[in-house]
């Protein structure tokens, strides 16, 4: 709940919302009206459009990143060498192998995360009677991230398997498992590895809920600075500035959590189950190549994830601005307020 001005001394003290609980039906209706309001829907749609557009534009970089991460260290090439190799072996469309599963995964992830985050934030305000501060916001965001990981991990496992498979190398090999699409991949994983195989890499994924937390904290701090700067010059933050803000935030989060992201990809692509878990992956990588082994493919990851995240922030902000402009008109459009709270 937002802070209000103190009441005059002679005014009766109003009971706090936490002290006088509303009837269950009223409370549920209030929660639903806030969580599923048009404003929440606009934010969810903006996030989904931003995510799917960004990953589509930069999907060749995503393909190169996954191929490098899951390769043996001796076979791994740099990002441009990997892209050239994919085009040579599989044609230009090889760079978009697994695109449908990625769009499905990121679309579902955005909706699950946003509405879980909104629900948890609403109940935090209802139970404490306080606005969501930085610490509470991090906790709520992390809890929403955990729910998101548990519900959407199968989509990301399928995406990694589809992107990672080298069709040219598989030709003529009868013992290789070839995935023909999203459903076929899911069916074969369940058949060979059991249902839990769809959650391969879920442990590092759960640890990686800290990645968006770091990203959004950095983004929020940068945006606070840019909001003040935008007000001082008398015009809104530009698309290019949104792009750079997103890039800075994502670069910081990526570098801080990269070894876990590498373990995540290795485990998701591990058909033979040669790794016992996250720690085992990291130990093997370090034993083979030292500390540098823990950052195999980080150049490709930075190119892919920073550009994708920056473009996603840009698209999100612009889509949100346009939709609110159409719904509310220029006088009530939230962009005029230039706040960092979403």
Short mmCIF file of C-alpha atoms in Angstrom, two decimals:
data_model
loop_
_atom_site.label_atom_id
_atom_site.label_comp_id
_atom_site.label_asym_id
_atom_site.label_seq_id
_atom_site.Cartn_x
_atom_site.Cartn_y
_atom_site.Cartn_z
CA UNK A 1 0.00 0.00 0.00
CA UNK A 2 1.28 3.41 -0.92
CA UNK A 3 2.29 5.81 1.86
CA UNK A 4 -0.19 8.66 2.54
CA UNK A 5 0.07 12.07 4.18
CA UNK A 6 -0.43 12.03 7.97
CA UNK A 7 -3.98 12.85 9.09
CA UNK A 8 -4.67 16.13 10.99
CA UNK A 9 -4.48 15.87 14.79
CA UNK A 10 -8.26 16.29 15.26
CA UNK A 11 -9.16 13.67 12.65
CA UNK A 12 -10.16 10.22 13.91
CA UNK A 13 -7.53 7.55 13.36
CA UNK A 14 -8.56 5.23 10.55
CA UNK A 15 -7.95 1.54 11.20
CA UNK A 16 -5.27 0.07 8.98
CA UNK A 17 -6.29 -2.41 6.27
CA UNK A 18 -4.29 -5.12 8.04
CA UNK A 19 -6.21 -4.53 11.32
CA UNK A 20 -9.72 -4.92 9.84
CA UNK A 21 -9.73 -7.80 7.40
CA UNK A 22 -12.30 -7.67 4.63
CA UNK A 23 -14.68 -10.57 4.02
CA UNK A 24 -13.01 -13.34 1.97
CA UNK A 25 -15.20 -12.71 -1.09
CA UNK A 26 -14.35 -8.98 -1.06
CA UNK A 27 -10.64 -9.68 -0.57
CA UNK A 28 -10.55 -12.18 -3.44
CA UNK A 29 -12.45 -9.79 -5.68
CA UNK A 30 -10.03 -7.01 -4.78
CA UNK A 31 -7.03 -9.20 -5.52
CA UNK A 32 -8.42 -10.30 -8.87
CA UNK A 33 -9.37 -6.78 -9.90
CA UNK A 34 -5.84 -5.52 -9.15
CA UNK A 35 -3.89 -8.48 -10.54
CA UNK A 36 -5.99 -8.91 -13.67
CA UNK A 37 -6.64 -5.22 -14.32
CA UNK A 38 -6.10 -3.71 -17.75
CA UNK A 39 -2.87 -2.17 -16.41
CA UNK A 40 -1.51 -5.58 -15.40
CA UNK A 41 -2.58 -7.01 -18.75
CA UNK A 42 -0.74 -4.23 -20.60
CA UNK A 43 2.44 -4.96 -18.64
CA UNK A 44 2.11 -8.71 -19.29
CA UNK A 45 1.46 -8.23 -23.01
CA UNK A 46 4.34 -5.75 -23.26
CA UNK A 47 6.70 -8.21 -21.57
CA UNK A 48 5.60 -11.10 -23.78
CA UNK A 49 5.88 -9.06 -26.98
CA UNK A 50 9.24 -7.68 -25.90
CA UNK A 51 10.60 -11.13 -25.05
CA UNK A 52 9.38 -12.94 -28.17
CA UNK A 53 10.44 -10.12 -30.50
CA UNK A 54 13.89 -9.87 -28.94
CA UNK A 55 14.64 -13.58 -29.01
CA UNK A 56 13.42 -13.79 -32.62
CA UNK A 57 15.63 -10.93 -33.81
CA UNK A 58 18.74 -12.33 -32.13
CA UNK A 59 17.99 -16.05 -32.34
CA UNK A 60 21.10 -16.88 -34.45
CA UNK A 61 23.20 -15.62 -31.52
CA UNK A 62 21.19 -17.84 -29.18
CA UNK A 63 21.89 -20.85 -31.42
CA UNK A 64 25.62 -20.08 -31.46
CA UNK A 65 25.64 -19.59 -27.68
CA UNK A 66 24.01 -22.96 -26.96
CA UNK A 67 26.21 -24.82 -29.49
CA UNK A 68 29.35 -23.38 -27.86
CA UNK A 69 28.19 -24.05 -24.29
CA UNK A 70 27.31 -27.72 -24.86
CA UNK A 71 30.37 -28.51 -27.01
CA UNK A 72 33.50 -30.16 -25.66
CA UNK A 73 36.05 -27.49 -24.82
CA UNK A 74 38.40 -28.75 -27.55
CA UNK A 75 35.69 -28.48 -30.23
CA UNK A 76 34.20 -25.15 -29.16
CA UNK A 77 34.67 -22.29 -31.63
CA UNK A 78 34.12 -18.59 -31.22
CA UNK A 79 30.71 -17.09 -31.93
CA UNK A 80 31.33 -16.15 -35.57
CA UNK A 81 33.07 -19.44 -36.32
CA UNK A 82 30.09 -21.31 -34.86
CA UNK A 83 27.59 -19.31 -36.93
CA UNK A 84 29.63 -19.93 -40.09
CA UNK A 85 29.81 -23.66 -39.28
CA UNK A 86 26.04 -23.92 -38.79
CA UNK A 87 25.37 -22.16 -42.11
CA UNK A 88 27.87 -24.39 -43.91
CA UNK A 89 26.49 -27.64 -42.46
CA UNK A 90 22.77 -26.91 -42.23
CA UNK A 91 22.09 -23.77 -44.25
CA UNK A 92 20.93 -20.37 -42.97
CA UNK A 93 17.74 -21.86 -41.50
CA UNK A 94 19.92 -23.99 -39.21
CA UNK A 95 20.44 -20.83 -37.18
CA UNK A 96 16.70 -20.85 -36.39
CA UNK A 97 16.51 -24.50 -35.33
CA UNK A 98 14.38 -24.60 -32.18
CA UNK A 99 12.95 -21.10 -32.68
CA UNK A 100 9.33 -22.16 -32.12
CA UNK A 101 10.13 -23.80 -28.79
CA UNK A 102 12.05 -20.69 -27.69
CA UNK A 103 9.14 -18.38 -28.52
CA UNK A 104 6.74 -20.69 -26.69
CA UNK A 105 9.08 -20.88 -23.69
CA UNK A 106 9.70 -17.17 -23.36
CA UNK A 107 6.06 -16.26 -23.96
CA UNK A 108 4.93 -18.64 -21.21
CA UNK A 109 7.75 -17.52 -18.91
CA UNK A 110 6.83 -13.85 -19.21
CA UNK A 111 3.17 -14.44 -18.37
CA UNK A 112 3.86 -16.89 -15.54
CA UNK A 113 6.50 -14.64 -14.01
CA UNK A 114 4.55 -11.41 -14.30
CA UNK A 115 1.26 -12.67 -12.89
CA UNK A 116 2.97 -14.65 -10.11
CA UNK A 117 4.98 -11.55 -9.24
CA UNK A 118 1.81 -9.39 -9.24
CA UNK A 119 -0.06 -11.88 -7.03
CA UNK A 120 2.76 -12.12 -4.48
CA UNK A 121 3.24 -8.36 -4.42
CA UNK A 122 -0.49 -7.82 -3.85
CA UNK A 123 -0.60 -10.22 -0.90
CA UNK A 124 2.55 -8.71 0.57
CA UNK A 125 0.87 -5.29 0.61
CA UNK A 126 -2.35 -6.77 1.98
CA UNK A 127 -0.67 -8.62 4.86
CA UNK A 128 1.86 -5.97 5.87
CA UNK A 129 0.01 -2.79 4.98
CA UNK A 130 3.27 -1.44 3.57
CA UNK A 131 4.54 -0.63 0.12
CA UNK A 132 6.97 -3.09 -1.46
CA UNK A 133 10.49 -1.82 -0.78
CA UNK A 134 13.72 -2.90 -2.45
CA UNK A 135 14.38 -5.87 -0.14
CA UNK A 136 10.80 -7.12 -0.27
CA UNK A 137 10.74 -6.62 -4.01
CA UNK A 138 13.82 -8.83 -4.42
CA UNK A 139 12.19 -11.52 -2.28
CA UNK A 140 8.93 -11.37 -4.22
CA UNK A 141 10.78 -11.39 -7.54
CA UNK A 142 12.84 -14.42 -6.47
CA UNK A 143 9.75 -16.35 -5.35
CA UNK A 144 8.07 -15.56 -8.67
CA UNK A 145 11.22 -16.73 -10.42
CA UNK A 146 11.12 -20.07 -8.59
CA UNK A 147 7.50 -20.65 -9.63
CA UNK A 148 8.37 -19.68 -13.19
CA UNK A 149 11.33 -22.10 -13.32
CA UNK A 150 9.32 -25.03 -11.98
CA UNK A 151 6.45 -24.48 -14.43
CA UNK A 152 8.38 -23.64 -17.61
CA UNK A 153 11.61 -25.67 -17.36
CA UNK A 154 10.33 -28.40 -19.73
CA UNK A 155 10.01 -25.85 -22.55
CA UNK A 156 13.59 -24.67 -22.06
CA UNK A 157 14.95 -28.23 -21.90
CA UNK A 158 13.23 -29.00 -25.20
CA UNK A 159 14.57 -25.79 -26.72
CA UNK A 160 18.15 -26.63 -25.70
CA UNK A 161 17.89 -30.17 -27.12
CA UNK A 162 16.50 -28.91 -30.45
CA UNK A 163 19.07 -26.14 -30.85
CA UNK A 164 22.02 -28.30 -29.78
CA UNK A 165 21.51 -31.22 -32.15
CA UNK A 166 23.89 -31.27 -35.14
CA UNK A 167 21.88 -32.77 -37.97
CA UNK A 168 24.88 -33.28 -40.25
CA UNK A 169 26.79 -35.24 -37.60
CA UNK A 170 23.73 -37.41 -36.94
CA UNK A 171 23.30 -38.59 -40.53
CA UNK A 172 23.95 -42.32 -40.84
CA UNK A 173 24.14 -42.84 -37.06
CA UNK A 174 21.36 -45.19 -35.98
CA UNK A 175 22.11 -44.86 -32.25
CA UNK A 176 21.62 -41.09 -32.16
CA UNK A 177 18.34 -39.67 -30.87
CA UNK A 178 16.96 -37.19 -33.40
CA UNK A 179 14.28 -34.76 -32.28
CA UNK A 180 11.82 -33.76 -35.02
CA UNK A 181 9.96 -31.06 -33.13
CA UNK A 182 8.62 -29.87 -29.78
CA UNK A 183 6.15 -32.71 -29.13
CA UNK A 184 8.51 -35.39 -30.50
CA UNK A 185 11.30 -34.09 -28.29
CA UNK A 186 9.11 -34.17 -25.18
CA UNK A 187 7.91 -37.69 -25.95
CA UNK A 188 11.45 -39.02 -26.49
CA UNK A 189 12.80 -37.38 -23.33
CA UNK A 190 9.99 -38.93 -21.27
CA UNK A 191 10.52 -42.31 -22.95
CA UNK A 192 14.31 -42.40 -22.47
CA UNK A 193 14.80 -40.38 -19.27
CA UNK A 194 11.43 -40.34 -17.54
CA UNK A 195 9.21 -37.33 -16.85
CA UNK A 196 11.87 -35.72 -14.67
CA UNK A 197 14.12 -35.58 -17.73
CA UNK A 198 12.07 -32.57 -18.82
CA UNK A 199 13.37 -30.77 -15.73
CA UNK A 200 17.05 -31.41 -16.54
CA UNK A 201 19.08 -28.44 -15.32
CA UNK A 202 16.35 -27.28 -12.95
CA UNK A 203 18.76 -26.91 -9.98
CA UNK A 204 21.04 -24.32 -11.62
CA UNK A 205 17.88 -22.74 -13.03
CA UNK A 206 16.57 -22.27 -9.49
CA UNK A 207 19.86 -20.70 -8.44
CA UNK A 208 19.64 -18.48 -11.52
CA UNK A 209 16.52 -16.74 -10.26
CA UNK A 210 19.11 -14.36 -8.83
CA UNK A 211 20.02 -13.36 -12.41
CA UNK A 212 16.87 -11.34 -13.17
CA UNK A 213 16.99 -10.02 -9.62
CA UNK A 214 20.47 -8.58 -10.24
CA UNK A 215 19.37 -7.43 -13.69
CA UNK A 216 16.27 -5.58 -12.51
CA UNK A 217 18.00 -4.04 -9.49
CA UNK A 218 20.74 -2.65 -11.75
CA UNK A 219 18.13 -1.56 -14.31
CA UNK A 220 16.05 0.13 -11.62
CA UNK A 221 19.07 2.05 -10.31
CA UNK A 222 20.07 3.11 -13.82
CA UNK A 223 16.50 4.11 -14.59
CA UNK A 224 16.25 6.22 -11.42
CA UNK A 225 19.28 8.14 -12.65
CA UNK A 226 17.89 8.43 -16.19
CA UNK A 227 14.45 9.47 -14.90
CA UNK A 228 15.99 12.44 -13.09
CA UNK A 229 18.06 13.25 -16.15
CA UNK A 230 14.99 13.03 -18.42
CA UNK A 231 13.01 15.35 -16.13
CA UNK A 232 15.84 17.87 -16.05
CA UNK A 233 15.98 18.06 -19.85
CA UNK A 234 12.18 18.06 -20.25
CA UNK A 235 11.64 15.00 -22.46
CA UNK A 236 11.15 11.26 -22.00
CA UNK A 237 13.85 8.62 -22.04
CA UNK A 238 14.66 7.74 -25.65
CA UNK A 239 14.50 4.23 -27.18
CA UNK A 240 18.29 4.22 -27.55
CA UNK A 241 18.68 5.07 -23.86
CA UNK A 242 16.28 2.27 -22.89
CA UNK A 243 18.38 -0.07 -25.06
CA UNK A 244 21.63 0.93 -23.34
CA UNK A 245 20.03 0.72 -19.88
CA UNK A 246 18.88 -2.82 -20.58
CA UNK A 247 22.32 -3.76 -21.94
CA UNK A 248 24.13 -2.51 -18.84
CA UNK A 249 21.75 -4.33 -16.49
CA UNK A 250 21.91 -7.63 -18.35
CA UNK A 251 25.71 -7.56 -18.76
CA UNK A 252 26.14 -7.19 -14.99
CA UNK A 253 23.74 -10.07 -14.25
CA UNK A 254 25.25 -12.34 -16.92
CA UNK A 255 28.84 -12.02 -15.75
CA UNK A 256 27.85 -12.55 -12.11
CA UNK A 257 25.98 -15.81 -12.78
CA UNK A 258 27.61 -17.23 -15.92
CA UNK A 259 29.10 -20.49 -14.50
CA UNK A 260 25.61 -21.52 -13.38
CA UNK A 261 24.22 -20.72 -16.83
CA UNK A 262 26.91 -22.89 -18.41
CA UNK A 263 26.06 -25.78 -16.05
CA UNK A 264 22.38 -25.30 -16.86
CA UNK A 265 22.99 -25.72 -20.62
CA UNK A 266 25.26 -28.73 -20.09
CA UNK A 267 22.66 -30.50 -17.95
CA UNK A 268 19.76 -29.71 -20.28
CA UNK A 269 21.65 -31.14 -23.26
CA UNK A 270 22.94 -34.19 -21.37
CA UNK A 271 21.12 -37.12 -23.03
CA UNK A 272 23.49 -39.76 -21.63
CA UNK A 273 23.34 -38.38 -18.09
CA UNK A 274 27.11 -38.25 -17.71
CA UNK A 275 26.83 -35.40 -15.21
CA UNK A 276 25.59 -36.07 -11.68
CA UNK A 277 24.53 -32.50 -11.05
CA UNK A 278 25.51 -28.83 -11.04
CA UNK A 279 28.58 -29.21 -8.82
CA UNK A 280 29.84 -32.13 -10.89
CA UNK A 281 29.55 -30.08 -14.10
CA UNK A 282 31.50 -27.18 -12.60
CA UNK A 283 34.16 -29.52 -11.19
CA UNK A 284 34.62 -31.21 -14.58
CA UNK A 285 34.87 -27.89 -16.41
CA UNK A 286 37.40 -26.52 -13.95
CA UNK A 287 39.47 -29.73 -13.96
CA UNK A 288 39.67 -29.66 -17.75
CA UNK A 289 40.39 -25.97 -18.35
CA UNK A 290 40.80 -24.20 -15.03
CA UNK A 291 38.79 -21.12 -14.13
CA UNK A 292 38.53 -20.24 -17.84
CA UNK A 293 36.51 -23.44 -18.32
CA UNK A 294 33.75 -21.99 -16.14
CA UNK A 295 33.35 -19.19 -18.67
CA UNK A 296 33.35 -21.22 -21.88
CA UNK A 297 31.24 -19.33 -24.41
CA UNK A 298 30.79 -16.19 -22.33
CA UNK A 299 31.58 -13.99 -25.33
CA UNK A 300 28.69 -15.54 -27.26
CA UNK A 301 26.46 -15.34 -24.18
CA UNK A 302 27.17 -11.65 -23.70
CA UNK A 303 26.49 -10.88 -27.35
CA UNK A 304 23.26 -12.86 -27.30
CA UNK A 305 21.83 -12.08 -23.90
CA UNK A 306 22.83 -8.41 -23.64
CA UNK A 307 21.47 -7.51 -27.09
CA UNK A 308 18.34 -9.61 -26.51
CA UNK A 309 17.65 -8.15 -23.07
CA UNK A 310 18.34 -4.59 -24.21
CA UNK A 311 16.03 -5.00 -27.19
CA UNK A 312 13.43 -6.59 -24.91
CA UNK A 313 13.50 -3.63 -22.52
CA UNK A 314 13.25 -1.24 -25.45
CA UNK A 315 10.29 -3.13 -26.98
CA UNK A 316 8.60 -3.55 -23.60
CA UNK A 317 8.76 0.13 -22.78
CA UNK A 318 7.62 1.24 -26.24
CA UNK A 319 4.76 -1.28 -26.48
CA UNK A 320 3.61 -0.33 -22.98
CA UNK A 321 3.75 3.36 -23.88
CA UNK A 322 1.77 2.90 -27.12
CA UNK A 323 -0.93 0.69 -25.55
CA UNK A 324 -1.42 3.02 -22.59
CA UNK A 325 -1.50 5.95 -25.02
CA UNK A 326 -4.28 4.27 -26.99
CA UNK A 327 -6.24 3.31 -23.86
CA UNK A 328 -5.84 6.43 -21.74
CA UNK A 329 -4.77 9.21 -24.05
CA UNK A 330 -1.67 11.41 -23.75
CA UNK A 331 -2.71 13.19 -20.55
CA UNK A 332 -3.00 10.00 -18.49
CA UNK A 333 -0.25 7.98 -20.11
CA UNK A 334 2.07 6.62 -17.37
CA UNK A 335 5.15 7.67 -19.32
CA UNK A 336 4.54 11.28 -18.31
CA UNK A 337 5.12 10.31 -14.67
CA UNK A 338 8.49 8.76 -15.55
CA UNK A 339 8.63 6.53 -12.49
CA UNK A 340 10.68 3.36 -12.17
CA UNK A 341 7.98 1.33 -10.49
CA UNK A 342 6.35 -1.17 -12.84
#
